[in-house]
Structures are given as structure tokens and as C-alpha cells.
PDB file of C-alpha atoms in Angstrom:
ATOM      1  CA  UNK A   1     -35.254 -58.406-130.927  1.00 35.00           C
ATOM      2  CA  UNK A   2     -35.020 -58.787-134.680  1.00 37.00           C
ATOM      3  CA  UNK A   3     -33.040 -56.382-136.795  1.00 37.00           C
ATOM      4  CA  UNK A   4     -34.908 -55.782-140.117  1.00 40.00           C
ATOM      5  CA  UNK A   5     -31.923 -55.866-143.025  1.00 44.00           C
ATOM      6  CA  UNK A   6     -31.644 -52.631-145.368  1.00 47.00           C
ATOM      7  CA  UNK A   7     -32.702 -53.020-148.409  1.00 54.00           C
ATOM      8  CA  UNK A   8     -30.214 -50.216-149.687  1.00 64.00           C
ATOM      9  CA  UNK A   9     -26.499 -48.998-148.293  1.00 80.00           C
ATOM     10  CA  UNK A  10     -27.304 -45.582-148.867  1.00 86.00           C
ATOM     11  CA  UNK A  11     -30.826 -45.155-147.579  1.00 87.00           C
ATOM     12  CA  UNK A  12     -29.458 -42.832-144.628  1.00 87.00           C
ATOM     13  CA  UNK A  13     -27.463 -40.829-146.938  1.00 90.00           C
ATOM     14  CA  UNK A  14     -28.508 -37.120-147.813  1.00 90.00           C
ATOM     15  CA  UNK A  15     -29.146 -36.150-151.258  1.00 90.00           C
ATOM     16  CA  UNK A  16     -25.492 -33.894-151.030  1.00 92.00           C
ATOM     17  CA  UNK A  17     -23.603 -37.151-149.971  1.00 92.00           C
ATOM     18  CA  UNK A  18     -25.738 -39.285-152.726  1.00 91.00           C
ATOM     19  CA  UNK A  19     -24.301 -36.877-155.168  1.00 92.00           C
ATOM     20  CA  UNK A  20     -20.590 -36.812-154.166  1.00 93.00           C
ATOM     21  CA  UNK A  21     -20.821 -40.821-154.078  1.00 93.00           C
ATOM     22  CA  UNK A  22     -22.212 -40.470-157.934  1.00 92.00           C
ATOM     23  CA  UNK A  23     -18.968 -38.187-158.940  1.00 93.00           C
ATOM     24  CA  UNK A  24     -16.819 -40.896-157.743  1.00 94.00           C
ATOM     25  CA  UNK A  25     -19.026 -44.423-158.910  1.00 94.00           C
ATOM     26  CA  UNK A  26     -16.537 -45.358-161.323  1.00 93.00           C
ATOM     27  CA  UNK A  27     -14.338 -46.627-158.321  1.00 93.00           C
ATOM     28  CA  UNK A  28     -17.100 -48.128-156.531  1.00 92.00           C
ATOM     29  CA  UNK A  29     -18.206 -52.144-157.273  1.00 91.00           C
ATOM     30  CA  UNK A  30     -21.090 -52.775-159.612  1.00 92.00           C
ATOM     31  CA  UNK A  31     -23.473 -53.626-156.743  1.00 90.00           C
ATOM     32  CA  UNK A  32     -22.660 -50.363-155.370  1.00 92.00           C
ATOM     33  CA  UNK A  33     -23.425 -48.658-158.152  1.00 93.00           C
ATOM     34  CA  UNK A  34     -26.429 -50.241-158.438  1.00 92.00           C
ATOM     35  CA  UNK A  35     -27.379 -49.624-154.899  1.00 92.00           C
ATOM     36  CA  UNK A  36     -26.680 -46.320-155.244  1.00 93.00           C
ATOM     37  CA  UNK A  37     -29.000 -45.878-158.598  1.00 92.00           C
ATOM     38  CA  UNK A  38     -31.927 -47.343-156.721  1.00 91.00           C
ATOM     39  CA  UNK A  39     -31.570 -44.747-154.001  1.00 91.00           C
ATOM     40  CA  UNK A  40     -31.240 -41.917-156.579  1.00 90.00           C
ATOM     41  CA  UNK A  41     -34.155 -43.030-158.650  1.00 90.00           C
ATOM     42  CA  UNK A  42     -36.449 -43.374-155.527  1.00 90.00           C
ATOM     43  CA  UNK A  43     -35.130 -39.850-154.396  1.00 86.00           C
ATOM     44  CA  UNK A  44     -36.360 -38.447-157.875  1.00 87.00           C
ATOM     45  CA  UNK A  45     -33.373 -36.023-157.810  1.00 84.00           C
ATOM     46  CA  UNK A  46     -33.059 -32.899-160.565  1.00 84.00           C
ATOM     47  CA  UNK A  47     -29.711 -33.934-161.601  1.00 87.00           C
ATOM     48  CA  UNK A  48     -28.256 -35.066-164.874  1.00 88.00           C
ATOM     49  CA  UNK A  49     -27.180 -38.769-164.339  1.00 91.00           C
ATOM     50  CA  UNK A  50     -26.479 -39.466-167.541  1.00 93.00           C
ATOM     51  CA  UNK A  51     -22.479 -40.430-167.276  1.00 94.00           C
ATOM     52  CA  UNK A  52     -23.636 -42.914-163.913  1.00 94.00           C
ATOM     53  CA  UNK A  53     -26.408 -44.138-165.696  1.00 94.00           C
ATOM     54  CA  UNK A  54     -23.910 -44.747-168.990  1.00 96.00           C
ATOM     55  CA  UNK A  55     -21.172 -46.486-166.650  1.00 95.00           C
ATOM     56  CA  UNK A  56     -23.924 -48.984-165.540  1.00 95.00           C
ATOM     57  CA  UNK A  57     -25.698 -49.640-168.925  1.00 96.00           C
ATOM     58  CA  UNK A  58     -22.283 -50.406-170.433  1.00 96.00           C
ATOM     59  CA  UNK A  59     -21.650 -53.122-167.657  1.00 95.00           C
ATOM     60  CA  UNK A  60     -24.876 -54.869-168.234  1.00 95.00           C
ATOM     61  CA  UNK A  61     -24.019 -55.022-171.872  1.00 96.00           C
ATOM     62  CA  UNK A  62     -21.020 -56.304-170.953  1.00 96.00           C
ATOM     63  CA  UNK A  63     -22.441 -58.817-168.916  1.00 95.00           C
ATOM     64  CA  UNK A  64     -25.019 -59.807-171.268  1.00 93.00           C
ATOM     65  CA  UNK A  65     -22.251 -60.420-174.092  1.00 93.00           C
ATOM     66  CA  UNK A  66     -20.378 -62.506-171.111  1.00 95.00           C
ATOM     67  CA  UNK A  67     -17.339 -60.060-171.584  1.00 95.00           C
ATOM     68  CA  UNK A  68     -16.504 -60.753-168.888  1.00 95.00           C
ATOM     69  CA  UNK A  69     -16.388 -64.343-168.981  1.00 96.00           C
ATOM     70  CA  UNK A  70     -12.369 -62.955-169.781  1.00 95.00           C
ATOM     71  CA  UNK A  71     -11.892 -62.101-166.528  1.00 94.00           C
ATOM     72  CA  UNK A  72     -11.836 -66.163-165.498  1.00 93.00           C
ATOM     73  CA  UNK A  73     -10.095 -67.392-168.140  1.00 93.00           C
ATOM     74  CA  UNK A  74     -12.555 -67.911-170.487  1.00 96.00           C
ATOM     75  CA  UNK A  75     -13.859 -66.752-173.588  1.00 95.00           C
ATOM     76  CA  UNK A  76     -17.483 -67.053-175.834  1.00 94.00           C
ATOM     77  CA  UNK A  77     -18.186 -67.472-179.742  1.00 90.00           C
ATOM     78  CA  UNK A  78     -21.951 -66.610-179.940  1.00 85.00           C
ATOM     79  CA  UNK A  79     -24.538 -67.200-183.090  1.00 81.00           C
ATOM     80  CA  UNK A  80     -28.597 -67.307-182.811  1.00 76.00           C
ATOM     81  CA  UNK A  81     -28.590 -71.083-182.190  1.00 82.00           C
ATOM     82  CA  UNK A  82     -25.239 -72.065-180.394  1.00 88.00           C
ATOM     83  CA  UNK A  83     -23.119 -70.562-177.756  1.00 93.00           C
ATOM     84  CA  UNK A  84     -19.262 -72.011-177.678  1.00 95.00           C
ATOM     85  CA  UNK A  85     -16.750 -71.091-174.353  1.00 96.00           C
ATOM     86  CA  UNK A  86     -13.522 -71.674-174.792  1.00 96.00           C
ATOM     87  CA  UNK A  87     -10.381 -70.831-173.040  1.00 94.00           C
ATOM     88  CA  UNK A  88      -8.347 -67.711-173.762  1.00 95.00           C
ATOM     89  CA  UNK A  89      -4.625 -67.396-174.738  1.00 94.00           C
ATOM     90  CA  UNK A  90      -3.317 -65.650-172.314  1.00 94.00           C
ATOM     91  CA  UNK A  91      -4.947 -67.383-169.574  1.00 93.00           C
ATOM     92  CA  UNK A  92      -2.902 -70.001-170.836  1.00 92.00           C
ATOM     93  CA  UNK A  93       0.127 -68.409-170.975  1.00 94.00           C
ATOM     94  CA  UNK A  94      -0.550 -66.639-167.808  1.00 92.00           C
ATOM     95  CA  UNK A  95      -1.110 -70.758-166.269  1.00 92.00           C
ATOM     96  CA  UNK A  96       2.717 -71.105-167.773  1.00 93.00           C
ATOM     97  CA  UNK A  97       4.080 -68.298-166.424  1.00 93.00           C
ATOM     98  CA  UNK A  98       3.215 -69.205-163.052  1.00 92.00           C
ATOM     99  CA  UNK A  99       4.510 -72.618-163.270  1.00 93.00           C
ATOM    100  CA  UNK A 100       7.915 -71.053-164.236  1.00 95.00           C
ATOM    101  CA  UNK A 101       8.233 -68.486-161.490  1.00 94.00           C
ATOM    102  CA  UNK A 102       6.716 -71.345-159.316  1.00 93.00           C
ATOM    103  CA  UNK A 103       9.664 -73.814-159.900  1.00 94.00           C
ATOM    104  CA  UNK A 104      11.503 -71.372-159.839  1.00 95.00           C
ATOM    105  CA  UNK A 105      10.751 -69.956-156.390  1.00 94.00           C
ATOM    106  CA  UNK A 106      10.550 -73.895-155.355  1.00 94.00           C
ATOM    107  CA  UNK A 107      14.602 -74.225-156.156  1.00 94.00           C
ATOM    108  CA  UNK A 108      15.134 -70.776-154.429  1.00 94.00           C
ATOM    109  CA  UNK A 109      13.283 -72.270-151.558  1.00 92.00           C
ATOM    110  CA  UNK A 110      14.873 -75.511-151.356  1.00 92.00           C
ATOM    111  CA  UNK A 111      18.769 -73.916-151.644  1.00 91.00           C
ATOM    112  CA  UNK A 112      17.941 -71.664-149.002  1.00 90.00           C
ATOM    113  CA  UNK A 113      16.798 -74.384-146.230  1.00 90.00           C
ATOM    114  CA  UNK A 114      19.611 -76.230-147.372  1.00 89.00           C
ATOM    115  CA  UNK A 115      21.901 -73.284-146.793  1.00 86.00           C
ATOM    116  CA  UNK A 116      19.556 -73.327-143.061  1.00 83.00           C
ATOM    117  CA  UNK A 117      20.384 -76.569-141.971  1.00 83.00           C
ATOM    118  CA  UNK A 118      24.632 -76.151-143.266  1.00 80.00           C
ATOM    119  CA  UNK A 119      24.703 -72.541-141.205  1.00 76.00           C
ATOM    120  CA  UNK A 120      23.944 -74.069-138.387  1.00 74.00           C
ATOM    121  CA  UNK A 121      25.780 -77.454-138.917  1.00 74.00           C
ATOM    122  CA  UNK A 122      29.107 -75.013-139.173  1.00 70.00           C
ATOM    123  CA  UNK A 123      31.506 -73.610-137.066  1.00 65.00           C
ATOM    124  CA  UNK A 124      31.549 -70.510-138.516  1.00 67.00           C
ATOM    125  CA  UNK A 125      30.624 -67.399-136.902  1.00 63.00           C
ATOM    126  CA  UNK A 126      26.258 -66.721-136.776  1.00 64.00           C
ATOM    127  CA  UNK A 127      25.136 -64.406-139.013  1.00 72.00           C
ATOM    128  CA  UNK A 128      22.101 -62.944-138.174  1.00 81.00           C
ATOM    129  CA  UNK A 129      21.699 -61.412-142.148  1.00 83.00           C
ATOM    130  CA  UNK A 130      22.372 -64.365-143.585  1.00 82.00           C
ATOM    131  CA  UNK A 131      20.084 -66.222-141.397  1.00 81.00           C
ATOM    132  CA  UNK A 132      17.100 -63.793-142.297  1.00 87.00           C
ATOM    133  CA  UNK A 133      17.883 -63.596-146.033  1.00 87.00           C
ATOM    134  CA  UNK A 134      17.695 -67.584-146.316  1.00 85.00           C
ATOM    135  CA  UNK A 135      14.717 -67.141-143.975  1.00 87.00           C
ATOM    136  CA  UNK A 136      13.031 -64.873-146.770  1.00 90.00           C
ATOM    137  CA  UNK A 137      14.065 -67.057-149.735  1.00 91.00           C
ATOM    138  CA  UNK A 138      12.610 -70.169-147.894  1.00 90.00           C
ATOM    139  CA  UNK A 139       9.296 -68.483-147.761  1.00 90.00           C
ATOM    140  CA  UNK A 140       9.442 -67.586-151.231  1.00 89.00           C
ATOM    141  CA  UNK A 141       9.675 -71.421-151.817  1.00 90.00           C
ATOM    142  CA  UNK A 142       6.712 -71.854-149.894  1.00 90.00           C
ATOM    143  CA  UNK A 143       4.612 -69.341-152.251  1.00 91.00           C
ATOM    144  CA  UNK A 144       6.062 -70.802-155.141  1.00 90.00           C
ATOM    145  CA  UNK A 145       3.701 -74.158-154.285  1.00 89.00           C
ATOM    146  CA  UNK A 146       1.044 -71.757-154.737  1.00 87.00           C
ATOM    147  CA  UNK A 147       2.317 -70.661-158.007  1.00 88.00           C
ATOM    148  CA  UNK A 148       2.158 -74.297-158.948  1.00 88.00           C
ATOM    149  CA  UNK A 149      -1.379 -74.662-158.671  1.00 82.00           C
ATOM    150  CA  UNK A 150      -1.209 -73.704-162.338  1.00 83.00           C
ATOM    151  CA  UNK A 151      -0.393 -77.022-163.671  1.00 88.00           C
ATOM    152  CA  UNK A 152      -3.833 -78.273-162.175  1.00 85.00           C
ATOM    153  CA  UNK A 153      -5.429 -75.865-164.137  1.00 85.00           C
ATOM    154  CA  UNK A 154      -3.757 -75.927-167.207  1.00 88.00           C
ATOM    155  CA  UNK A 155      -4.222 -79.560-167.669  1.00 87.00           C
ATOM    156  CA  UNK A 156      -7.666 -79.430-166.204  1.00 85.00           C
ATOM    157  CA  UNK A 157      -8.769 -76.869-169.204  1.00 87.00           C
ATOM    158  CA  UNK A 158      -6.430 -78.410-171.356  1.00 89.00           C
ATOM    159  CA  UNK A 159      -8.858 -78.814-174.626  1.00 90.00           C
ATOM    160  CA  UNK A 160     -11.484 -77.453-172.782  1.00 93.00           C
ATOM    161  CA  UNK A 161     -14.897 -76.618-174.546  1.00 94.00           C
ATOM    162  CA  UNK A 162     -18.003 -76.298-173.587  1.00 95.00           C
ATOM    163  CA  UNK A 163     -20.966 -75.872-176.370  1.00 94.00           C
ATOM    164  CA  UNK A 164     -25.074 -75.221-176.731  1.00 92.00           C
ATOM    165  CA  UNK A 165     -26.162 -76.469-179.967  1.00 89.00           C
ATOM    166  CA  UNK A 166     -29.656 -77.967-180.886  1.00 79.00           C
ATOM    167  CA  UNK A 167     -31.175 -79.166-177.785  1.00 85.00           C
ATOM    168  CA  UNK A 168     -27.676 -80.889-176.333  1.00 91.00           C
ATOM    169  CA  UNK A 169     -24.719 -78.921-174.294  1.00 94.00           C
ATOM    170  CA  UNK A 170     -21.333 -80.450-174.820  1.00 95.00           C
ATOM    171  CA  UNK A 171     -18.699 -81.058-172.214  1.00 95.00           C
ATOM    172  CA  UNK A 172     -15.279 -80.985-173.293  1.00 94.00           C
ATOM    173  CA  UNK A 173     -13.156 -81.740-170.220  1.00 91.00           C
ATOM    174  CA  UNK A 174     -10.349 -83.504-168.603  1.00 88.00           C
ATOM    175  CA  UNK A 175     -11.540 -86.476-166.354  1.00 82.00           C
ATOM    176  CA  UNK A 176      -8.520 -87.416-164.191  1.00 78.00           C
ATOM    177  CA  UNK A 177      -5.939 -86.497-167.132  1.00 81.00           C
ATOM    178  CA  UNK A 178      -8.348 -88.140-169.721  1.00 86.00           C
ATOM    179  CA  UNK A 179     -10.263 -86.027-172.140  1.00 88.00           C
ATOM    180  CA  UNK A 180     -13.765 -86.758-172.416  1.00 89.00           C
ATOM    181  CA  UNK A 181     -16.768 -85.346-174.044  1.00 92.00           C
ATOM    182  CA  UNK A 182     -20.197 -85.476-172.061  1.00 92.00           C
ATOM    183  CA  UNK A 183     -23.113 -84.357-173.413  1.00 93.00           C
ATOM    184  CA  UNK A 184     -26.328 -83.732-171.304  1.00 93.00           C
ATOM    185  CA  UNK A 185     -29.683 -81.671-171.502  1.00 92.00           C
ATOM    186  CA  UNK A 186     -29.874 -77.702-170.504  1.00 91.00           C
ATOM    187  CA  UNK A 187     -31.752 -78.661-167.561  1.00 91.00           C
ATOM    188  CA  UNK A 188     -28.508 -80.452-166.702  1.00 93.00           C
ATOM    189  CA  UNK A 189     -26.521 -76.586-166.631  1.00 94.00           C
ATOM    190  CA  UNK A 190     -27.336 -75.267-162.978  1.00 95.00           C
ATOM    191  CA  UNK A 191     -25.396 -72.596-159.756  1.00 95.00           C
ATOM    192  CA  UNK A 192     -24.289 -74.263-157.218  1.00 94.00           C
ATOM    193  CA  UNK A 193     -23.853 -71.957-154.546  1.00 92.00           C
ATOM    194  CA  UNK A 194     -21.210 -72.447-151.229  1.00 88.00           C
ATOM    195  CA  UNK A 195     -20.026 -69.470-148.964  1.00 85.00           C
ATOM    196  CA  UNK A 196     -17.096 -68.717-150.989  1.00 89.00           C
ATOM    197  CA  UNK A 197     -17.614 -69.735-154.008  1.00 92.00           C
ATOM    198  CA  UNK A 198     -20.623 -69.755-157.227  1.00 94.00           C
ATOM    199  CA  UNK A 199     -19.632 -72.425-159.532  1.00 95.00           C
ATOM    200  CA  UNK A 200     -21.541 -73.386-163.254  1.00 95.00           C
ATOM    201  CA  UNK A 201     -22.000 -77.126-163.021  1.00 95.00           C
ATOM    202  CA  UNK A 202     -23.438 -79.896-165.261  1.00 94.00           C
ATOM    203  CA  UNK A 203     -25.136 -81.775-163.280  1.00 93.00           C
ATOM    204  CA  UNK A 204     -22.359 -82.423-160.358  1.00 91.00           C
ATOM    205  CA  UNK A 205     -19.377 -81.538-162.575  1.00 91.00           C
ATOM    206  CA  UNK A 206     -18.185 -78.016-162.097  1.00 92.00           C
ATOM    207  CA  UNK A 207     -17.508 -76.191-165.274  1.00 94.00           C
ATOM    208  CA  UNK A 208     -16.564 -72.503-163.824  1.00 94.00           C
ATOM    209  CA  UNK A 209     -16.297 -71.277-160.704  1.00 92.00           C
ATOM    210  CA  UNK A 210     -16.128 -67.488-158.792  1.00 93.00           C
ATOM    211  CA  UNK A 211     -15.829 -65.862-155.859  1.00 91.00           C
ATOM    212  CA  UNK A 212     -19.212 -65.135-154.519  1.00 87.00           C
ATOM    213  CA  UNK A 213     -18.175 -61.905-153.204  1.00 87.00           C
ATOM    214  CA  UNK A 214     -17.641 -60.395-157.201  1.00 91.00           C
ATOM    215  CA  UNK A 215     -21.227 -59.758-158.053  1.00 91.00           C
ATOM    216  CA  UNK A 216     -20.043 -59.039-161.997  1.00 94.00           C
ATOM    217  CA  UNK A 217     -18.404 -61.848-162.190  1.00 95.00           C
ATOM    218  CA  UNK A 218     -21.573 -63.720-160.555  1.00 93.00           C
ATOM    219  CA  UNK A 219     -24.152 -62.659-163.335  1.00 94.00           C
ATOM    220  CA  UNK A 220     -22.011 -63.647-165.412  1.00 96.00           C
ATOM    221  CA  UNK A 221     -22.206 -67.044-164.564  1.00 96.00           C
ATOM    222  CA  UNK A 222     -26.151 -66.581-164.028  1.00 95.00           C
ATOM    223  CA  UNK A 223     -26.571 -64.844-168.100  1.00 95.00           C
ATOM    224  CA  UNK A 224     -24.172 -67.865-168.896  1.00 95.00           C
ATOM    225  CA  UNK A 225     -26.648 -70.277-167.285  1.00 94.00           C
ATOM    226  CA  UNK A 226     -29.385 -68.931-169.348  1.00 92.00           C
ATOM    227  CA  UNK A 227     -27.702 -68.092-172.826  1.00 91.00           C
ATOM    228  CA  UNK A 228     -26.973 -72.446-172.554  1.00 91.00           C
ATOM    229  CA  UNK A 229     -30.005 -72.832-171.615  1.00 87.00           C
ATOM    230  CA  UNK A 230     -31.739 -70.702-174.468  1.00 82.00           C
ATOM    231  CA  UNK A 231     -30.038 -72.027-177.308  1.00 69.00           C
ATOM    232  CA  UNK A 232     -32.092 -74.752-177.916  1.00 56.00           C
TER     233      UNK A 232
END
């Protein structure tokens, strides 16, 4: 037996719970909220929705001035005939920051399975404190690899531009530590989608990825698609 999928979460809510979910959207996701507006307009409730409605017009402006583009690192320089994304400052220094504490939690690491392997080398008496402090510090080393992912990305965006201008977008990238330039059609600008991940590619080079899951963050990358696409 086949179970038909809802086309709305809130479908089997009453109009009282509908209405306690609306004083509360502002911590609920964008989908939600637009979930929830569907509902309410189909329910044709006499209520002022003005403040729910405002929350989700001001996110679709958002959207459509890629505002959020921010939120990944990225920023846009927009005119009538060109669109220009760049990468922000402080995603920068935010890349830097990590590679610090991430070196930094690296040496912790190291000293402390050093200090490991010499406790139990020695004659001294166990401590069981010691042992679970070093134990601690090691893990920290092990999340400061993660930290270190930053260095991937900062040389990967490292002069990083990407640019719609009369009938050709341009591809400023690293190519295994080399910067190139590509330049390519719009038809060449595409989603590729995978289970975890929505990622703006020229033809098979990936540009800028997101998690799936973040719906803003996803049409995003969709008005992106079509603002390159547009400009020429």
C-alpha cells in the first residue's frame, strides 16, 4: 500500500494551533514559514498577517539580492548587465583564524600523546587525572585537523571571482594551486544536486556549494543560477 506524501506540514493543524505557530514563525526555517503561509492562505483566515507576511517578503528580497550569498563566504556587486561574486573579508579572516586555533590545537594534541606514551613508559605512580586530561587534549588535536581544513579553502578561493558580462561568465579559480581564468557560456552555469549537498557548477567545476537541507541558502544558489544566466 502506497502512502500519498503531504503536500503541507500543517494540513492537520486547527486554525488555533495555525495561529500560535504564526506568533512564533520568526524561529521557524523559511520553508516552514512558507508551509505554514500556504495553509493559512488556503484556510482564508480573518486575521491580520501582516508582520508573517512582512518576515517572508523581506527574505525573498533578500534572496533575490543574493544577501545571502554572505552566509557562504561570498559576496555580489550587481549592475543591469553584469553580476560579479567575490569573496568576503571576513570569510577570509574567519579561514585564518581557524588555521591558527587549528595548529594550535594540533601542538596541544601532539604534547599530550607524547606526555601518553612517557606516563606510561615511567615508574611513577598512575594518575588517573592526568591520564584523562592528556586524554582530552589529544582529542582536541584531533579536532584541530578539522580546523585545518581552512587552508584548502583559503587557497582554493584565493583570488577567487566569478563574473556575467556580455554573453561570457568568467571563472576565476585556483586549479591545483594555479590560478586560472575559464570562461564559458551561461548554459555552461548549472545545480548539481547529491544527498547532502547543492553545488553551482560550470560545467563539471564546482563554484559553490550548500547543504541541501538549508532551503535559503538553496535559492540562493538557484536566483544565482539565473541572475548569471540573465545577464547576457
Amino acid at each position: 500500500m502506497k502512502i500519498r506524501k503531504r503536500n503541507n506540514m500543517y494540513q492537520d493543524k486547527s486554525d488555533h494551533q495555525l495561529l500560535e505557530l504564526v506568533s512564533i514563525h520568526k524561529k521557524l526555517t523559511f520553508q516552514a514559514q512558507l508551509y505554514l503561509k500556504r495553509e493559512i492562505d488556503k484556510r482564508q483566515l480573518d486575521v491580520d498577517f501582516t508582520n508573517f507576511h512582512q518576515t517572508i517578503e523581506d527574505k525573498r528580497s533578500k534572496i533575490n539580492n543574493l544577501d545571502y550569498l554572505e552566509n557562504l563566504g561570498f559576496q555580489s556587486l550587481n549592475s543591469n548587465d553584469s553580476i560579479e561574486i567575490t569573496r568576503t573579508k571576513s570569510a577570509v579572516i574567519m579561514d585564518v583564524v581557524a588555521i591558527v586555533v587549528g595548529l594550535l590545537f594540533v601542538l596541544i594534541g601532539v604534547y599530550a600523546i607524547v606526555t601518553l606514551v612517557d606516563s606510561f613508559n615511567s615508574d611513577e605512580a598512575f594518575n588517573i587525572f592526568e591520564l584523562l586530561l592528556n586524554v582530552g587534549l589529544a582529542y582536541l588535536g584531533i579536532l584541530g585537523f578539522q580546523f585545518l581544513s581552512g587552508i584548502n579553502r583559503l587557497i582554493d578561493h584565493s583570488g577567487f571571482k566569478l563574473l556575467g558580462l556580455g554573453q561570457m561568465i568568467t571563472l576565476r579559480k585556483r586549479f591545483d594551486m594555479t590560478l586560472s581564468e575559464v570562461q564559458k557560456e551561461p548554459s555552461s552555469i548549472h545545480l548539481h544536486n547529491s544527498e547532502e549537498e547543492i553545488t553551482l557548477q560550470m560545467d563539471d567545476v564546482n563554484i559553490i556549494s550548500t547543504y541541501s537541507d538549508n532551503n535559503i541558502h538553496k535559492i540562493t544558489l538557484k536566483k544565482l543560477k539565473e541572475k548569471l544566466q540573465k545577464v547576457s
